[in-house]
PDB file of C-alpha atoms in Angstrom:
ATOM      1  CA  ARG P  65     136.453  81.641 105.200  1.00 87.00           C
ATOM      2  CA  ASN P  66     135.163  78.150 104.454  1.00 87.00           C
ATOM      3  CA  ARG P  67     131.747  78.959 105.883  1.00 88.00           C
ATOM      4  CA  LEU P  68     131.562  82.057 103.656  1.00 89.00           C
ATOM      5  CA  ASN P  69     133.053  80.321 100.549  1.00 92.00           C
ATOM      6  CA  ALA P  70     135.518  83.206 100.529  1.00 90.00           C
ATOM      7  CA  SER P  71     137.582  82.052  97.569  1.00 90.00           C
ATOM      8  CA  ARG P  72     134.794  80.835  95.262  1.00 92.00           C
ATOM      9  CA  GLU P  73     134.264  82.382  91.833  1.00 91.00           C
ATOM     10  CA  ILE P  74     131.531  81.310  89.394  1.00 92.00           C
ATOM     11  CA  ALA P  75     131.168  81.162  85.621  1.00 94.00           C
ATOM     12  CA  PRO P  76     128.137  83.079  84.283  1.00 95.00           C
ATOM     13  CA  VAL P  77     124.912  81.256  83.394  1.00 96.00           C
ATOM     14  CA  THR P  78     122.223  83.443  81.880  1.00 94.00           C
ATOM     15  CA  PRO P  79     118.763  82.396  80.675  1.00 93.00           C
ATOM     16  CA  PRO P  80     118.009  84.038  77.294  1.00 87.00           C
ATOM     17  CA  ASN P  81     115.169  86.392  78.262  1.00 95.00           C
ATOM     18  CA  CYS P  82     115.959  88.334  81.429  1.00 97.00           C
ATOM     19  CA  ARG P  83     115.380  91.957  82.390  1.00 98.00           C
ATOM     20  CA  LEU P  84     115.681  93.998  85.583  1.00 98.00           C
ATOM     21  CA  ILE P  85     112.345  94.942  87.131  1.00 98.00           C
ATOM     22  CA  LYS P  86     111.609  98.672  87.086  1.00 97.00           C
ATOM     23  CA  GLY P  87     110.914 100.278  90.463  1.00 97.00           C
ATOM     24  CA  ILE P  88     112.706  97.727  92.619  1.00 98.00           C
ATOM     25  CA  GLU P  89     116.016  99.349  93.586  1.00 97.00           C
ATOM     26  CA  THR P  90     116.560  98.537  97.273  1.00 97.00           C
ATOM     27  CA  GLY P  91     116.170  94.779  97.512  1.00 97.00           C
ATOM     28  CA  SER P  92     113.658  92.001  96.906  1.00 98.00           C
ATOM     29  CA  GLU P  93     114.729  89.680  99.713  1.00 98.00           C
ATOM     30  CA  ASP P  94     111.815  87.237  99.486  1.00 98.00           C
ATOM     31  CA  ILE P  95     109.161  86.410  96.921  1.00 98.00           C
ATOM     32  CA  ASP P  96     105.994  84.325  97.238  1.00 98.00           C
ATOM     33  CA  ILE P  97     103.754  83.581  94.266  1.00 98.00           C
ATOM     34  CA  LEU P  98     100.084  82.673  94.638  1.00 98.00           C
ATOM     35  CA  PRO P  99      98.634  79.828  92.491  1.00 97.00           C
ATOM     36  CA  ASN P 100      96.935  82.520  90.335  1.00 97.00           C
ATOM     37  CA  GLY P 101     100.281  84.140  89.399  1.00 98.00           C
ATOM     38  CA  LEU P 102     100.250  87.127  91.747  1.00 98.00           C
ATOM     39  CA  ALA P 103     103.738  87.544  93.210  1.00 98.00           C
ATOM     40  CA  PHE P 104     104.462  89.320  96.522  1.00 99.00           C
ATOM     41  CA  ILE P 105     107.953  90.798  96.905  1.00 98.00           C
ATOM     42  CA  SER P 106     109.474  92.147 100.142  1.00 98.00           C
ATOM     43  CA  SER P 107     111.846  95.079  99.646  1.00 98.00           C
ATOM     44  CA  GLY P 108     114.081  97.389 101.669  1.00 98.00           C
ATOM     45  CA  LEU P 109     115.590  95.008 104.256  1.00 97.00           C
ATOM     46  CA  LYS P 110     118.098  96.510 106.681  1.00 95.00           C
ATOM     47  CA  TYR P 111     120.073  93.677 108.247  1.00 90.00           C
ATOM     48  CA  PRO P 112     123.018  93.898 110.702  1.00 84.00           C
ATOM     49  CA  GLY P 113     126.344  93.750 108.857  1.00 83.00           C
ATOM     50  CA  LEU P 114     124.883  94.067 105.350  1.00 88.00           C
ATOM     51  CA  LYS P 115     124.650  97.253 103.313  1.00 88.00           C
ATOM     52  CA  SER P 116     121.396  98.952 102.415  1.00 92.00           C
ATOM     53  CA  LEU P 117     120.962 101.226  99.389  1.00 91.00           C
ATOM     54  CA  ALA P 118     118.275 103.246 101.220  1.00 91.00           C
ATOM     55  CA  PRO P 119     118.981 103.054 104.961  1.00 90.00           C
ATOM     56  CA  ASP P 120     116.446 105.767 105.882  1.00 92.00           C
ATOM     57  CA  LYS P 121     113.576 104.584 103.676  1.00 95.00           C
ATOM     58  CA  PRO P 122     110.936 102.243 105.134  1.00 97.00           C
ATOM     59  CA  GLY P 123     110.513  98.806 103.580  1.00 98.00           C
ATOM     60  CA  GLU P 124     107.822  98.000 101.036  1.00 98.00           C
ATOM     61  CA  ILE P 125     105.815  95.089  99.675  1.00 98.00           C
ATOM     62  CA  PHE P 126     105.441  94.947  95.901  1.00 98.00           C
ATOM     63  CA  LEU P 127     102.986  92.953  93.791  1.00 98.00           C
ATOM     64  CA  MET P 128     103.487  91.617  90.249  1.00 98.00           C
ATOM     65  CA  ASP P 129     100.880  89.878  88.100  1.00 98.00           C
ATOM     66  CA  LEU P 130     102.835  87.250  86.176  1.00 98.00           C
ATOM     67  CA  ASN P 131      99.892  86.617  83.844  1.00 97.00           C
ATOM     68  CA  GLU P 132     100.546  89.965  82.162  1.00 97.00           C
ATOM     69  CA  ASP P 133     102.681  90.037  79.014  1.00 93.00           C
ATOM     70  CA  ASN P 134     104.948  92.677  80.491  1.00 93.00           C
ATOM     71  CA  PRO P 135     104.458  92.425  84.259  1.00 96.00           C
ATOM     72  CA  ARG P 136     105.456  95.385  86.399  1.00 97.00           C
ATOM     73  CA  ALA P 137     105.966  95.830  90.129  1.00 98.00           C
ATOM     74  CA  VAL P 138     103.305  97.828  91.995  1.00 98.00           C
ATOM     75  CA  GLU P 139     103.789  98.918  95.587  1.00 98.00           C
ATOM     76  CA  LEU P 140     100.966  97.715  97.854  1.00 98.00           C
ATOM     77  CA  ARG P 141      99.335 100.241 100.140  1.00 98.00           C
ATOM     78  CA  ILE P 142      99.351  99.279 103.823  1.00 98.00           C
ATOM     79  CA  SER P 143      96.389 100.157 106.060  1.00 94.00           C
ATOM     80  CA  ARG P 144      96.496 102.934 108.631  1.00 92.00           C
ATOM     81  CA  GLY P 145      97.395 102.115 112.182  1.00 91.00           C
ATOM     82  CA  PHE P 146     100.493 100.164 111.161  1.00 97.00           C
ATOM     83  CA  ASP P 147     103.912 101.698 111.955  1.00 97.00           C
ATOM     84  CA  LEU P 148     105.214 102.106 108.412  1.00 97.00           C
ATOM     85  CA  ALA P 149     108.224 104.221 109.434  1.00 97.00           C
ATOM     86  CA  SER P 150     109.927 101.235 111.104  1.00 97.00           C
ATOM     87  CA  PHE P 151     108.781  98.621 108.542  1.00 98.00           C
ATOM     88  CA  ASN P 152     111.798  96.384 107.791  1.00 98.00           C
ATOM     89  CA  PRO P 153     110.469  93.326 105.914  1.00 98.00           C
ATOM     90  CA  HIS P 154     112.447  90.100 105.585  1.00 98.00           C
ATOM     91  CA  GLY P 155     110.953  86.662 104.777  1.00 98.00           C
ATOM     92  CA  ILE P 156     107.320  86.386 103.639  1.00 98.00           C
ATOM     93  CA  SER P 157     104.712  83.658 103.197  1.00 98.00           C
ATOM     94  CA  THR P 158     101.121  83.531 101.963  1.00 98.00           C
ATOM     95  CA  TYR P 159      98.169  81.450 103.132  1.00 98.00           C
ATOM     96  CA  ILE P 160      94.855  81.057 101.303  1.00 98.00           C
ATOM     97  CA  ASP P 161      91.952  80.285 103.622  1.00 98.00           C
ATOM     98  CA  ARG P 162      88.912  78.156 102.755  1.00 96.00           C
ATOM     99  CA  ASP P 163      86.925  81.289 101.936  1.00 97.00           C
ATOM    100  CA  ASP P 164      89.713  82.360  99.502  1.00 97.00           C
ATOM    101  CA  THR P 165      90.980  85.100 101.852  1.00 98.00           C
ATOM    102  CA  VAL P 166      94.692  85.645 101.197  1.00 98.00           C
ATOM    103  CA  TYR P 167      96.841  86.234 104.281  1.00 98.00           C
ATOM    104  CA  LEU P 168     100.378  87.566 103.982  1.00 98.00           C
ATOM    105  CA  PHE P 169     102.828  86.847 106.809  1.00 99.00           C
ATOM    106  CA  VAL P 170     105.831  89.199 106.888  1.00 98.00           C
ATOM    107  CA  VAL P 171     108.923  88.846 109.088  1.00 98.00           C
ATOM    108  CA  ASN P 172     109.639  92.385 110.307  1.00 98.00           C
ATOM    109  CA  HIS P 173     112.613  93.884 112.162  1.00 97.00           C
ATOM    110  CA  PRO P 174     111.431  97.197 113.632  1.00 97.00           C
ATOM    111  CA  HIS P 175     114.063  98.816 115.880  1.00 94.00           C
ATOM    112  CA  GLN P 176     116.354  95.740 115.689  1.00 89.00           C
ATOM    113  CA  LYS P 177     113.625  93.448 117.046  1.00 94.00           C
ATOM    114  CA  SER P 178     111.846  90.492 115.395  1.00 96.00           C
ATOM    115  CA  THR P 179     108.111  90.392 114.857  1.00 98.00           C
ATOM    116  CA  VAL P 180     105.751  88.683 112.439  1.00 98.00           C
ATOM    117  CA  GLU P 181     103.154  90.933 110.856  1.00 98.00           C
ATOM    118  CA  LEU P 182      99.916  89.403 109.616  1.00 98.00           C
ATOM    119  CA  PHE P 183      98.114  91.151 106.763  1.00 98.00           C
ATOM    120  CA  LYS P 184      95.004  90.462 104.696  1.00 98.00           C
ATOM    121  CA  PHE P 185      95.466  91.088 100.976  1.00 98.00           C
ATOM    122  CA  VAL P 186      92.701  93.114  99.322  1.00 98.00           C
ATOM    123  CA  GLU P 187      93.142  92.571  95.582  1.00 97.00           C
ATOM    124  CA  ASP P 188      90.506  95.094  94.479  1.00 96.00           C
ATOM    125  CA  ASP P 189      92.551  98.082  95.637  1.00 94.00           C
ATOM    126  CA  ASN P 190      96.085  96.614  95.807  1.00 96.00           C
ATOM    127  CA  SER P 191      96.305  96.965  99.571  1.00 98.00           C
ATOM    128  CA  LEU P 192      97.276  95.093 102.709  1.00 98.00           C
ATOM    129  CA  VAL P 193      95.139  95.384 105.835  1.00 98.00           C
ATOM    130  CA  HIS P 194      97.206  94.894 108.977  1.00 98.00           C
ATOM    131  CA  LEU P 195      95.536  92.374 111.292  1.00 98.00           C
ATOM    132  CA  LYS P 196      98.056  91.773 114.092  1.00 97.00           C
ATOM    133  CA  THR P 197     101.672  91.897 115.233  1.00 98.00           C
ATOM    134  CA  ILE P 198     103.037  88.629 116.626  1.00 98.00           C
ATOM    135  CA  ARG P 199     105.864  88.707 119.177  1.00 98.00           C
ATOM    136  CA  HIS P 200     107.198  85.850 121.278  1.00 98.00           C
ATOM    137  CA  ASP P 201     110.274  85.030 123.366  1.00 97.00           C
ATOM    138  CA  LEU P 202     111.075  82.105 121.026  1.00 98.00           C
ATOM    139  CA  LEU P 203     110.929  84.385 117.927  1.00 97.00           C
ATOM    140  CA  THR P 204     114.238  86.102 118.604  1.00 95.00           C
ATOM    141  CA  SER P 205     116.030  86.510 115.267  1.00 95.00           C
ATOM    142  CA  VAL P 206     113.486  85.465 112.666  1.00 97.00           C
ATOM    143  CA  ASN P 207     114.660  85.123 109.078  1.00 97.00           C
ATOM    144  CA  ASP P 208     111.952  83.286 107.133  1.00 98.00           C
ATOM    145  CA  ILE P 209     108.513  81.846 107.638  1.00 98.00           C
ATOM    146  CA  VAL P 210     106.105  79.371 106.064  1.00 98.00           C
ATOM    147  CA  ALA P 211     102.405  79.782 106.822  1.00 98.00           C
ATOM    148  CA  MET P 212     100.487  76.736 108.092  1.00 98.00           C
ATOM    149  CA  GLY P 213      97.119  78.357 108.737  1.00 98.00           C
ATOM    150  CA  PRO P 214      95.476  81.794 109.022  1.00 98.00           C
ATOM    151  CA  GLU P 215      97.423  82.450 112.268  1.00 98.00           C
ATOM    152  CA  SER P 216     100.036  79.643 112.459  1.00 98.00           C
ATOM    153  CA  PHE P 217     103.475  79.167 110.911  1.00 99.00           C
ATOM    154  CA  TYR P 218     106.951  77.689 111.124  1.00 99.00           C
ATOM    155  CA  ALA P 219     109.756  80.242 111.435  1.00 98.00           C
ATOM    156  CA  THR P 220     113.563  80.055 111.313  1.00 98.00           C
ATOM    157  CA  ASN P 221     115.760  81.920 113.795  1.00 97.00           C
ATOM    158  CA  ASP P 222     118.998  82.491 111.898  1.00 94.00           C
ATOM    159  CA  HIS P 223     120.985  83.286 115.060  1.00 91.00           C
ATOM    160  CA  TYR P 224     120.651  82.784 118.786  1.00 85.00           C
ATOM    161  CA  PHE P 225     121.658  86.421 119.345  1.00 78.00           C
ATOM    162  CA  PHE P 226     120.336  89.487 117.508  1.00 71.00           C
ATOM    163  CA  ASP P 227     123.144  91.825 118.616  1.00 75.00           C
ATOM    164  CA  PHE P 228     125.569  92.097 115.669  1.00 73.00           C
ATOM    165  CA  ILE P 229     128.773  91.575 117.714  1.00 80.00           C
ATOM    166  CA  LEU P 230     127.371  88.480 119.452  1.00 83.00           C
ATOM    167  CA  MET P 231     125.921  87.282 116.136  1.00 77.00           C
ATOM    168  CA  PHE P 232     129.340  87.531 114.506  1.00 79.00           C
ATOM    169  CA  LEU P 233     130.937  85.727 117.468  1.00 83.00           C
ATOM    170  CA  GLU P 234     128.325  82.986 117.188  1.00 82.00           C
ATOM    171  CA  MET P 235     129.199  82.541 113.500  1.00 79.00           C
ATOM    172  CA  PHE P 236     132.953  82.744 114.147  1.00 80.00           C
ATOM    173  CA  LEU P 237     132.821  80.073 116.866  1.00 83.00           C
ATOM    174  CA  GLY P 238     130.631  77.839 114.699  1.00 82.00           C
ATOM    175  CA  LEU P 239     127.858  77.540 117.287  1.00 87.00           C
ATOM    176  CA  THR P 240     124.850  75.487 116.143  1.00 92.00           C
ATOM    177  CA  TRP P 241     122.303  77.423 118.179  1.00 92.00           C
ATOM    178  CA  SER P 242     119.933  78.332 115.349  1.00 96.00           C
ATOM    179  CA  ASN P 243     116.499  76.668 115.217  1.00 98.00           C
ATOM    180  CA  VAL P 244     112.987  76.317 113.789  1.00 98.00           C
ATOM    181  CA  VAL P 245     109.934  77.340 115.848  1.00 98.00           C
ATOM    182  CA  TYR P 246     106.273  76.441 115.365  1.00 98.00           C
ATOM    183  CA  TYR P 247     103.849  79.219 116.283  1.00 98.00           C
ATOM    184  CA  SER P 248     100.073  79.159 116.743  1.00 98.00           C
ATOM    185  CA  PRO P 249      97.842  81.166 119.109  1.00 98.00           C
ATOM    186  CA  LYS P 250      97.516  78.013 121.264  1.00 97.00           C
ATOM    187  CA  GLU P 251     101.064  76.705 121.234  1.00 98.00           C
ATOM    188  CA  VAL P 252     104.623  77.935 120.557  1.00 98.00           C
ATOM    189  CA  LYS P 253     107.579  75.537 120.612  1.00 98.00           C
ATOM    190  CA  GLU P 254     110.980  74.735 119.155  1.00 98.00           C
ATOM    191  CA  VAL P 255     110.558  71.906 116.624  1.00 98.00           C
ATOM    192  CA  ALA P 256     114.066  71.573 115.136  1.00 98.00           C
ATOM    193  CA  ALA P 257     117.502  72.752 116.287  1.00 97.00           C
ATOM    194  CA  GLY P 258     121.233  72.371 115.725  1.00 96.00           C
ATOM    195  CA  PHE P 259     121.646  74.605 112.652  1.00 97.00           C
ATOM    196  CA  TYR P 260     124.575  76.989 112.077  1.00 95.00           C
ATOM    197  CA  SER P 261     122.157  79.504 110.555  1.00 95.00           C
ATOM    198  CA  ALA P 262     118.671  78.336 109.586  1.00 97.00           C
ATOM    199  CA  ASN P 263     117.532  80.606 106.772  1.00 98.00           C
ATOM    200  CA  GLY P 264     114.901  79.825 104.125  1.00 98.00           C
ATOM    201  CA  ILE P 265     112.001  77.513 104.991  1.00 98.00           C
ATOM    202  CA  ASN P 266     109.225  76.032 102.872  1.00 98.00           C
ATOM    203  CA  ILE P 267     106.866  73.071 102.570  1.00 98.00           C
ATOM    204  CA  SER P 268     106.474  70.281 100.004  1.00 98.00           C
ATOM    205  CA  PRO P 269     103.349  70.357  97.792  1.00 98.00           C
ATOM    206  CA  ASP P 270     101.900  67.325  99.618  1.00 98.00           C
ATOM    207  CA  ARG P 271     102.491  69.205 102.916  1.00 98.00           C
ATOM    208  CA  LYS P 272     104.333  66.221 104.434  1.00 98.00           C
ATOM    209  CA  TYR P 273     107.842  67.677 104.499  1.00 98.00           C
ATOM    210  CA  ILE P 274     109.423  70.938 105.624  1.00 98.00           C
ATOM    211  CA  TYR P 275     112.609  72.106 103.896  1.00 99.00           C
ATOM    212  CA  VAL P 276     115.114  74.251 105.810  1.00 98.00           C
ATOM    213  CA  ALA P 277     118.187  75.957 104.288  1.00 98.00           C
ATOM    214  CA  ASP P 278     121.260  76.263 106.516  1.00 98.00           C
ATOM    215  CA  ILE P 279     123.105  79.129 104.829  1.00 96.00           C
ATOM    216  CA  LEU P 280     126.431  78.681 106.694  1.00 94.00           C
ATOM    217  CA  ASP P 281     126.436  74.874 106.384  1.00 96.00           C
ATOM    218  CA  HIS P 282     125.681  75.053 102.632  1.00 97.00           C
ATOM    219  CA  ASN P 283     122.848  72.525 102.777  1.00 98.00           C
ATOM    220  CA  VAL P 284     119.108  71.845 102.649  1.00 98.00           C
ATOM    221  CA  HIS P 285     117.515  69.752 105.398  1.00 98.00           C
ATOM    222  CA  VAL P 286     114.419  67.674 104.688  1.00 98.00           C
ATOM    223  CA  LEU P 287     112.255  67.300 107.812  1.00 98.00           C
ATOM    224  CA  GLU P 288     109.108  65.224 108.169  1.00 98.00           C
ATOM    225  CA  LYS P 289     106.100  67.054 109.624  1.00 98.00           C
ATOM    226  CA  HIS P 290     104.003  65.239 112.220  1.00 98.00           C
ATOM    227  CA  ALA P 291     100.429  65.699 113.424  1.00 97.00           C
ATOM    228  CA  ASN P 292     101.646  67.475 116.587  1.00 98.00           C
ATOM    229  CA  TRP P 293     103.694  69.894 114.378  1.00 98.00           C
ATOM    230  CA  ASN P 294     107.023  68.420 115.519  1.00 98.00           C
ATOM    231  CA  LEU P 295     109.670  67.855 112.823  1.00 98.00           C
ATOM    232  CA  THR P 296     112.053  64.916 112.456  1.00 98.00           C
ATOM    233  CA  HIS P 297     115.149  64.788 110.250  1.00 98.00           C
ATOM    234  CA  VAL P 298     114.879  62.751 107.020  1.00 98.00           C
ATOM    235  CA  LYS P 299     117.955  63.746 105.013  1.00 98.00           C
ATOM    236  CA  THR P 300     120.409  66.538 104.238  1.00 98.00           C
ATOM    237  CA  LEU P 301     121.486  67.638 100.748  1.00 98.00           C
ATOM    238  CA  GLN P 302     124.960  69.199 100.713  1.00 98.00           C
ATOM    239  CA  LEU P 303     125.723  71.946  98.154  1.00 98.00           C
ATOM    240  CA  ASP P 304     128.734  74.194  97.492  1.00 96.00           C
ATOM    241  CA  THR P 305     127.064  77.589  97.910  1.00 98.00           C
ATOM    242  CA  LEU P 306     125.406  79.721 100.627  1.00 97.00           C
ATOM    243  CA  ILE P 307     121.710  78.859 100.444  1.00 98.00           C
ATOM    244  CA  ASP P 308     119.218  81.623 101.226  1.00 98.00           C
ATOM    245  CA  ASN P 309     115.467  81.309 100.513  1.00 98.00           C
ATOM    246  CA  LEU P 310     113.675  78.239  99.155  1.00 98.00           C
ATOM    247  CA  SER P 311     110.706  78.376  96.764  1.00 98.00           C
ATOM    248  CA  ILE P 312     108.632  75.389  95.688  1.00 98.00           C
ATOM    249  CA  ASP P 313     107.192  74.726  92.244  1.00 98.00           C
ATOM    250  CA  THR P 314     103.804  73.400  93.375  1.00 95.00           C
ATOM    251  CA  HIS P 315     103.297  71.464  90.096  1.00 96.00           C
ATOM    252  CA  THR P 316     106.598  69.576  90.065  1.00 97.00           C
ATOM    253  CA  GLY P 317     107.774  69.787  93.686  1.00 98.00           C
ATOM    254  CA  ASP P 318     111.125  71.204  92.479  1.00 98.00           C
ATOM    255  CA  ILE P 319     112.947  73.462  94.930  1.00 98.00           C
ATOM    256  CA  TRP P 320     114.288  76.770  93.558  1.00 98.00           C
ATOM    257  CA  ILE P 321     116.978  78.434  95.618  1.00 98.00           C
ATOM    258  CA  GLY P 322     118.491  81.906  95.681  1.00 98.00           C
ATOM    259  CA  CYS P 323     122.164  81.543  96.687  1.00 98.00           C
ATOM    260  CA  HIS P 324     125.248  83.558  97.542  1.00 97.00           C
ATOM    261  CA  PRO P 325     128.186  81.970  95.687  1.00 97.00           C
ATOM    262  CA  ASN P 326     130.699  83.897  97.849  1.00 96.00           C
ATOM    263  CA  GLY P 327     129.415  85.111 101.218  1.00 93.00           C
ATOM    264  CA  MET P 328     132.541  87.120 102.020  1.00 93.00           C
ATOM    265  CA  LYS P 329     131.656  89.586  99.239  1.00 94.00           C
ATOM    266  CA  MET P 330     128.278  90.185 100.894  1.00 91.00           C
ATOM    267  CA  PHE P 331     129.951  91.493 104.065  1.00 85.00           C
ATOM    268  CA  TYR P 332     132.786  93.431 102.395  1.00 86.00           C
ATOM    269  CA  ASP P 333     131.280  96.355 100.539  1.00 81.00           C
ATOM    270  CA  ASP P 334     133.867  96.511  97.734  1.00 90.00           C
ATOM    271  CA  PRO P 335     132.720  98.072  94.421  1.00 91.00           C
ATOM    272  CA  GLU P 336     135.636  96.304  92.678  1.00 92.00           C
ATOM    273  CA  ASN P 337     134.506  92.910  93.994  1.00 93.00           C
ATOM    274  CA  LEU P 338     130.701  92.777  93.946  1.00 96.00           C
ATOM    275  CA  PRO P 339     128.661  89.989  95.579  1.00 97.00           C
ATOM    276  CA  GLY P 340     127.440  87.603  92.881  1.00 97.00           C
ATOM    277  CA  SER P 341     124.167  85.769  92.360  1.00 98.00           C
ATOM    278  CA  GLU P 342     123.306  82.143  91.808  1.00 98.00           C
ATOM    279  CA  VAL P 343     120.064  80.189  91.336  1.00 98.00           C
ATOM    280  CA  LEU P 344     119.845  76.434  91.788  1.00 98.00           C
ATOM    281  CA  ARG P 345     116.980  74.090  90.970  1.00 98.00           C
ATOM    282  CA  ILE P 346     116.702  70.790  92.902  1.00 98.00           C
ATOM    283  CA  GLN P 347     114.597  67.997  91.422  1.00 98.00           C
ATOM    284  CA  ASN P 348     113.495  64.902  93.357  1.00 98.00           C
ATOM    285  CA  ILE P 349     115.116  65.871  96.649  1.00 98.00           C
ATOM    286  CA  LEU P 350     113.734  62.754  98.384  1.00 97.00           C
ATOM    287  CA  SER P 351     115.382  60.390  95.894  1.00 97.00           C
ATOM    288  CA  GLU P 352     118.819  58.790  96.279  1.00 96.00           C
ATOM    289  CA  GLU P 353     120.272  61.102  93.609  1.00 96.00           C
ATOM    290  CA  PRO P 354     118.554  64.500  93.515  1.00 98.00           C
ATOM    291  CA  ALA P 355     119.311  66.474  90.342  1.00 98.00           C
ATOM    292  CA  VAL P 356     120.867  69.909  91.006  1.00 98.00           C
ATOM    293  CA  THR P 357     120.940  72.397  88.096  1.00 98.00           C
ATOM    294  CA  ARG P 358     122.508  75.862  88.066  1.00 98.00           C
ATOM    295  CA  VAL P 359     119.876  77.960  86.276  1.00 98.00           C
ATOM    296  CA  TYR P 360     121.442  81.412  86.758  1.00 98.00           C
ATOM    297  CA  ALA P 361     124.836  82.735  87.816  1.00 98.00           C
ATOM    298  CA  ASP P 362     126.218  86.275  87.687  1.00 98.00           C
ATOM    299  CA  ASN P 363     129.347  87.918  89.119  1.00 96.00           C
ATOM    300  CA  GLY P 364     127.389  90.925  90.404  1.00 97.00           C
ATOM    301  CA  SER P 365     127.607  92.990  87.215  1.00 96.00           C
ATOM    302  CA  VAL P 366     123.832  92.548  86.701  1.00 97.00           C
ATOM    303  CA  LEU P 367     122.436  91.253  89.977  1.00 98.00           C
ATOM    304  CA  GLN P 368     124.077  91.422  93.422  1.00 97.00           C
ATOM    305  CA  GLY P 369     123.344  89.133  96.364  1.00 97.00           C
ATOM    306  CA  SER P 370     120.538  86.886  95.087  1.00 98.00           C
ATOM    307  CA  SER P 371     118.387  85.631  97.968  1.00 98.00           C
ATOM    308  CA  VAL P 372     115.357  83.988  96.288  1.00 98.00           C
ATOM    309  CA  ALA P 373     114.132  82.495  93.024  1.00 98.00           C
ATOM    310  CA  SER P 374     110.466  81.708  92.332  1.00 98.00           C
ATOM    311  CA  VAL P 375     108.801  80.253  89.254  1.00 98.00           C
ATOM    312  CA  TYR P 376     105.340  80.434  87.736  1.00 98.00           C
ATOM    313  CA  GLU P 377     104.440  78.890  84.367  1.00 96.00           C
ATOM    314  CA  GLY P 378     107.815  79.329  82.714  1.00 96.00           C
ATOM    315  CA  LYS P 379     108.557  82.696  84.334  1.00 97.00           C
ATOM    316  CA  LEU P 380     111.324  83.149  86.898  1.00 98.00           C
ATOM    317  CA  LEU P 381     111.697  85.955  89.430  1.00 98.00           C
ATOM    318  CA  ILE P 382     115.074  86.383  91.141  1.00 98.00           C
ATOM    319  CA  GLY P 383     115.242  88.604  94.230  1.00 98.00           C
ATOM    320  CA  THR P 384     118.194  90.075  96.171  1.00 98.00           C
ATOM    321  CA  VAL P 385     118.985  91.160  99.712  1.00 97.00           C
ATOM    322  CA  PHE P 386     119.603  94.858  98.977  1.00 97.00           C
ATOM    323  CA  HIS P 387     119.924  95.234  95.185  1.00 97.00           C
ATOM    324  CA  ARG P 388     117.465  94.846  92.292  1.00 98.00           C
ATOM    325  CA  ALA P 389     115.221  92.050  90.974  1.00 98.00           C
ATOM    326  CA  LEU P 390     115.302  90.096  87.730  1.00 98.00           C
ATOM    327  CA  TYR P 391     112.428  88.770  85.616  1.00 98.00           C
ATOM    328  CA  CYS P 392     113.253  85.909  83.226  1.00 97.00           C
ATOM    329  CA  GLU P 393     111.238  83.837  80.763  1.00 95.00           C
ATOM    330  CA  LEU P 394     112.593  80.292  80.817  1.00 93.00           C
TER     331      LEU P 394
END
């Protein structure tokens, strides 16, 4: 119950200009925004133990142009030859190559497995061209990913097991068997371990530090990145909420976090007791006294199960595991 914050209730905090995004009805688990304001949104996650509002519908990737006055979500077409029927997207990350090619990495769970799908984004016709499927014995229960190059990334495994019963047992026993893996075509290795459930992962704007959210330990780990891709622990910031995905404001270095104020409500599908949403902003995480601000909080009446919050020039997108998505002007 402590791990899930089972007794926590939150007071509402609502920015003045927020609206639900039309067309996103079955989740917006992760969001990544390019420097030019194009936002990718993964939707339709089916995850063991959590409800889905469209269990038989394949997942989707949406795009929003945040430069528009009234941005809307457009579903991206995915090239032929990719198994769309089993598409079950989770964490996502973008990488812009030297020739301005945009690569989209998508954690996928087809048939209860974990893969990473690599796509090329074609802006002219709002499509994704599937380049390759990455599988590896160390990528067992992948949750989130941060791209390091056109084919390399760090990934979090949120559990040691992927079977739901064993996963629950792992959580119940408090086993710290979750980890971070570095992947490239030349080398794959574990680079950090000892987490209860490593979830969101991202990188500082100067690319010196990797941030990892441990959702069941209610904290953010700061890890230093070395030339050989290994990570070493710098500090841990403890919070009082279940931390999901991490987004970075590339201008300020602030970390924006989608959180679950009460994790028990996520697992118990009770219409009288909906899972709430919470967004935190962390400023100066490397300092002695990082500033933590609650930017958004809701009891589930508007937005259920927030998992990510991303900003671009005064605009905030808040995504959820299985519910809707919110667009706010700060």
